[in-house]
JSON list of C-alpha atoms in Angstrom, two decimals:
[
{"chain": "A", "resi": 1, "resn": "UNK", "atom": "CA", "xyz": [-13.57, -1.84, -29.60]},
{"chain": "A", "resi": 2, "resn": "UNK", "atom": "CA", "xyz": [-14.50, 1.48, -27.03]},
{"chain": "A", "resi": 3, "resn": "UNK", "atom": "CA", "xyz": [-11.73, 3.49, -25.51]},
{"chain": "A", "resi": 4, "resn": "UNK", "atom": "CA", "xyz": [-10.81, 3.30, -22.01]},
{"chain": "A", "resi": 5, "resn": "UNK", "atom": "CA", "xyz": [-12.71, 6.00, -19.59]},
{"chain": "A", "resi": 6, "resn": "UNK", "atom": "CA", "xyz": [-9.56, 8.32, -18.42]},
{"chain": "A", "resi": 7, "resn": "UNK", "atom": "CA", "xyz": [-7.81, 7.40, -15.70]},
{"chain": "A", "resi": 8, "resn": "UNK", "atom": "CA", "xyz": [-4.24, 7.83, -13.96]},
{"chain": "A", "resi": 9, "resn": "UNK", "atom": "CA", "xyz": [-1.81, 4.68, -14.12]},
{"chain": "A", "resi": 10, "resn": "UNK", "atom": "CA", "xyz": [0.51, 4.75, -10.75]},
{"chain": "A", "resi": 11, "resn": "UNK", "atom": "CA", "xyz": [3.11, 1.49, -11.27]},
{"chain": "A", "resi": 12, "resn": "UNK", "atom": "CA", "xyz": [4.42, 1.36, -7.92]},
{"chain": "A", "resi": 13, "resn": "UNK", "atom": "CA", "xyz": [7.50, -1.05, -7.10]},
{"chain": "A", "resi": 14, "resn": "UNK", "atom": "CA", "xyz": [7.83, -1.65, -3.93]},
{"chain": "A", "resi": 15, "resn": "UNK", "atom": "CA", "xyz": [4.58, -3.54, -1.95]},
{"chain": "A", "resi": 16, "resn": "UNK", "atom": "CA", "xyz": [4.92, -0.74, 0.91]},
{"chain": "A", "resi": 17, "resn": "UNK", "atom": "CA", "xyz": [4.20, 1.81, -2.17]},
{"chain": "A", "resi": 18, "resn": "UNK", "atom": "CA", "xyz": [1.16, -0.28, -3.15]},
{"chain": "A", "resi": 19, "resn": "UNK", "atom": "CA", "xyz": [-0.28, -0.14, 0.15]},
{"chain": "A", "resi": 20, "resn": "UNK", "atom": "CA", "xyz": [0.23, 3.30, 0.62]},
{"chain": "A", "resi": 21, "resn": "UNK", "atom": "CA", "xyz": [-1.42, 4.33, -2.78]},
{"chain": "A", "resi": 22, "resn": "UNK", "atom": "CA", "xyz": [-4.37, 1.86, -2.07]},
{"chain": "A", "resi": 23, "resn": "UNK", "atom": "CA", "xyz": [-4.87, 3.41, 1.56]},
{"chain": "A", "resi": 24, "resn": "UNK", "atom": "CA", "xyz": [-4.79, 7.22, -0.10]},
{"chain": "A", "resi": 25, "resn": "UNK", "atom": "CA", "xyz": [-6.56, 6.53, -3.11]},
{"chain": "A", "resi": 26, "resn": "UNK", "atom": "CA", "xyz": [-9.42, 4.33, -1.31]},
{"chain": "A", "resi": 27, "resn": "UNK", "atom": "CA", "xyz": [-12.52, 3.27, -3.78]},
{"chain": "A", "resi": 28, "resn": "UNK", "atom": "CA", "xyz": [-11.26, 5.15, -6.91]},
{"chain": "A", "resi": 29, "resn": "UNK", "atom": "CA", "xyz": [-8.68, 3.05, -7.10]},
{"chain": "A", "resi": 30, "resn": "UNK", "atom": "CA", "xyz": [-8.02, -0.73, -8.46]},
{"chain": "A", "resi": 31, "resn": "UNK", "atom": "CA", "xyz": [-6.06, -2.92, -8.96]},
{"chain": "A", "resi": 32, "resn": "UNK", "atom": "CA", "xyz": [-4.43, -3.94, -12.34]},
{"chain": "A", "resi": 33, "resn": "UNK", "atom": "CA", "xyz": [-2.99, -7.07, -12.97]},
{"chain": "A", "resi": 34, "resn": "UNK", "atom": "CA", "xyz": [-3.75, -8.76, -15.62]},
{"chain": "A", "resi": 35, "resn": "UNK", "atom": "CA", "xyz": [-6.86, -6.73, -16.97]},
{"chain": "A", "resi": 36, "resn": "UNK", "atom": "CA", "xyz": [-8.96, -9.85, -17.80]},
{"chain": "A", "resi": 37, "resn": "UNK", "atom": "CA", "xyz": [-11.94, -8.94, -16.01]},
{"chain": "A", "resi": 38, "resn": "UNK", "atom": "CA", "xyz": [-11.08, -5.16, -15.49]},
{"chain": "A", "resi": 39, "resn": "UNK", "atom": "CA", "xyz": [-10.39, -3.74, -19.23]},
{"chain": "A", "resi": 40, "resn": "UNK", "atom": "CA", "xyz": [-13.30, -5.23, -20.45]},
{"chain": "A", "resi": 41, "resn": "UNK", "atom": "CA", "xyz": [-15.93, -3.59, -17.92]},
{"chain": "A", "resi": 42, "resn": "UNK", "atom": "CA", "xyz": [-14.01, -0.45, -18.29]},
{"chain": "A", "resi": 43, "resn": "UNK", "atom": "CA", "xyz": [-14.53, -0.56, -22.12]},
{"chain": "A", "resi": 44, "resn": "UNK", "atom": "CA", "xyz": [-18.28, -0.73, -21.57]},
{"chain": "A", "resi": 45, "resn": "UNK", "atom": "CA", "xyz": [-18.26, 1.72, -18.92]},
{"chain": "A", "resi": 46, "resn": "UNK", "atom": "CA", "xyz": [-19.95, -0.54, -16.09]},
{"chain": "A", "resi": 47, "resn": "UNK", "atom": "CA", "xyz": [-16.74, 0.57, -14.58]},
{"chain": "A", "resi": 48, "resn": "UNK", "atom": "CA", "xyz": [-14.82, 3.94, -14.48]},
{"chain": "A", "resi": 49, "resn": "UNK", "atom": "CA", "xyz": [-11.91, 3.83, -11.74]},
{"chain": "A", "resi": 50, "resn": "UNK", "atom": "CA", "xyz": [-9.86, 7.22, -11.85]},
{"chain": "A", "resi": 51, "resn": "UNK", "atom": "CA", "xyz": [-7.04, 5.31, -11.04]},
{"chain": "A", "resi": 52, "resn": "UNK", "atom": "CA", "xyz": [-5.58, 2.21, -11.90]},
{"chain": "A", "resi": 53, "resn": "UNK", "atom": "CA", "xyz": [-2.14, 1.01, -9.87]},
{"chain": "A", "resi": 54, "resn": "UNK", "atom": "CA", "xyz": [-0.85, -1.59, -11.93]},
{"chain": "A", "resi": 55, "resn": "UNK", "atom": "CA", "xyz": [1.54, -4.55, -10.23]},
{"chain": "A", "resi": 56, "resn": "UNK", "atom": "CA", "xyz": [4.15, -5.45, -12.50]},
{"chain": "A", "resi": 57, "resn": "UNK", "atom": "CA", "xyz": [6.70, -3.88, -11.05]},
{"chain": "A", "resi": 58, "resn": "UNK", "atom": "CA", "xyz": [6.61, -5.32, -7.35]},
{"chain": "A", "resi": 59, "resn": "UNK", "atom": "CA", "xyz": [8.94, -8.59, -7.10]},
{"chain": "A", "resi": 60, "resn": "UNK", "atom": "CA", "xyz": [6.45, -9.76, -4.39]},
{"chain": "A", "resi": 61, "resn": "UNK", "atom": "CA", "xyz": [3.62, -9.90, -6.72]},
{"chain": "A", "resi": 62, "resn": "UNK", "atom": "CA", "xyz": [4.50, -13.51, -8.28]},
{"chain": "A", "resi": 63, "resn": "UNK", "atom": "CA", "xyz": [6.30, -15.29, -5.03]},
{"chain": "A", "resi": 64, "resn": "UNK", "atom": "CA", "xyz": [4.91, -18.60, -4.05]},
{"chain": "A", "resi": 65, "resn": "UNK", "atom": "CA", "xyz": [6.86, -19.35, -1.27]},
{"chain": "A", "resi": 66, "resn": "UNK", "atom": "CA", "xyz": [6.29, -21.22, 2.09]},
{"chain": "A", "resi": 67, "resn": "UNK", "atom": "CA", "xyz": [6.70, -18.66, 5.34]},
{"chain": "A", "resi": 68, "resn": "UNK", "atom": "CA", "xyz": [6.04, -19.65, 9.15]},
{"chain": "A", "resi": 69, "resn": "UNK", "atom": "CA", "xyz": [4.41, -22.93, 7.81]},
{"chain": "A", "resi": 70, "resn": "UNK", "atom": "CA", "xyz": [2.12, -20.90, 5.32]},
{"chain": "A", "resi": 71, "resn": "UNK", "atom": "CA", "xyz": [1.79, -20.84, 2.14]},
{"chain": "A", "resi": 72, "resn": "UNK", "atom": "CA", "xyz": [2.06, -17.41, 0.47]},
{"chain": "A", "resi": 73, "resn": "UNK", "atom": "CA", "xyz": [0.97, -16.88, -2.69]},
{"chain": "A", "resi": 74, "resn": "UNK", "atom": "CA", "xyz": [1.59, -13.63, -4.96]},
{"chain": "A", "resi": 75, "resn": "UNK", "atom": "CA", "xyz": [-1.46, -11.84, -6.28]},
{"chain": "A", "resi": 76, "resn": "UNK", "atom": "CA", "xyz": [-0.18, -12.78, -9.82]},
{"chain": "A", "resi": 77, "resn": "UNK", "atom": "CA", "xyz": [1.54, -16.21, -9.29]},
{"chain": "A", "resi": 78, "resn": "UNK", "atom": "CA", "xyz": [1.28, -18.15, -12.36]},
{"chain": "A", "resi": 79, "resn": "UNK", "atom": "CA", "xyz": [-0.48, -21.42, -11.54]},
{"chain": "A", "resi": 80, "resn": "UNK", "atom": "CA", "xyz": [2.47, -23.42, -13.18]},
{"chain": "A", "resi": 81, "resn": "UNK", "atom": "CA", "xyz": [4.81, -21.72, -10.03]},
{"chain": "A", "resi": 82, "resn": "UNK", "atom": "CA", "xyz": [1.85, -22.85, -7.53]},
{"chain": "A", "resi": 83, "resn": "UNK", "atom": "CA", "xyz": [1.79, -26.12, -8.53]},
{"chain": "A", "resi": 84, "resn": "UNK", "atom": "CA", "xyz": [5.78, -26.81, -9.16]}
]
């Protein structure tokens, strides 16, 4: 399997951080939070973000939760907490 392009890993852990990063670091960034579809397009090189800010650490990232009659659902909610 290819290496990885380079690339700096921020792990924020707070969703204010996230935001913040995202907002500075604008189209060089994504997302990581699983790496399903990212890793593999990285590997063949049909994508080559300079940074990746990875989720895991932000408690909000996994909430399902009702709020002001909405449902909210965390950008890496398992679908076994969506559906309980």
């Amino acid at each position: 399997m290819s290496q990885l392009p380079p690339f700096v890993h921020h792990s924020p852990t707070q969703l204010t951080e996230l935001l913040e990063l995202m907002a500075s670091l604008g189209s060089s960034a994504r997302i990581l939070a699983g790496g399903t579809e990212l890793l593999p397009k990285m590997r063949s090189r049909r994508l080559a973000p300079a940074h990746l800010v990875g989720i895991r650490r932000i408690p909000e990232r996994g909430r399902v939760c009702l709020e002001d009659g909405a449902l909210r659902i965390g950008a890496a909610a398992r679908i076994a907490d969506v559906g309980a």
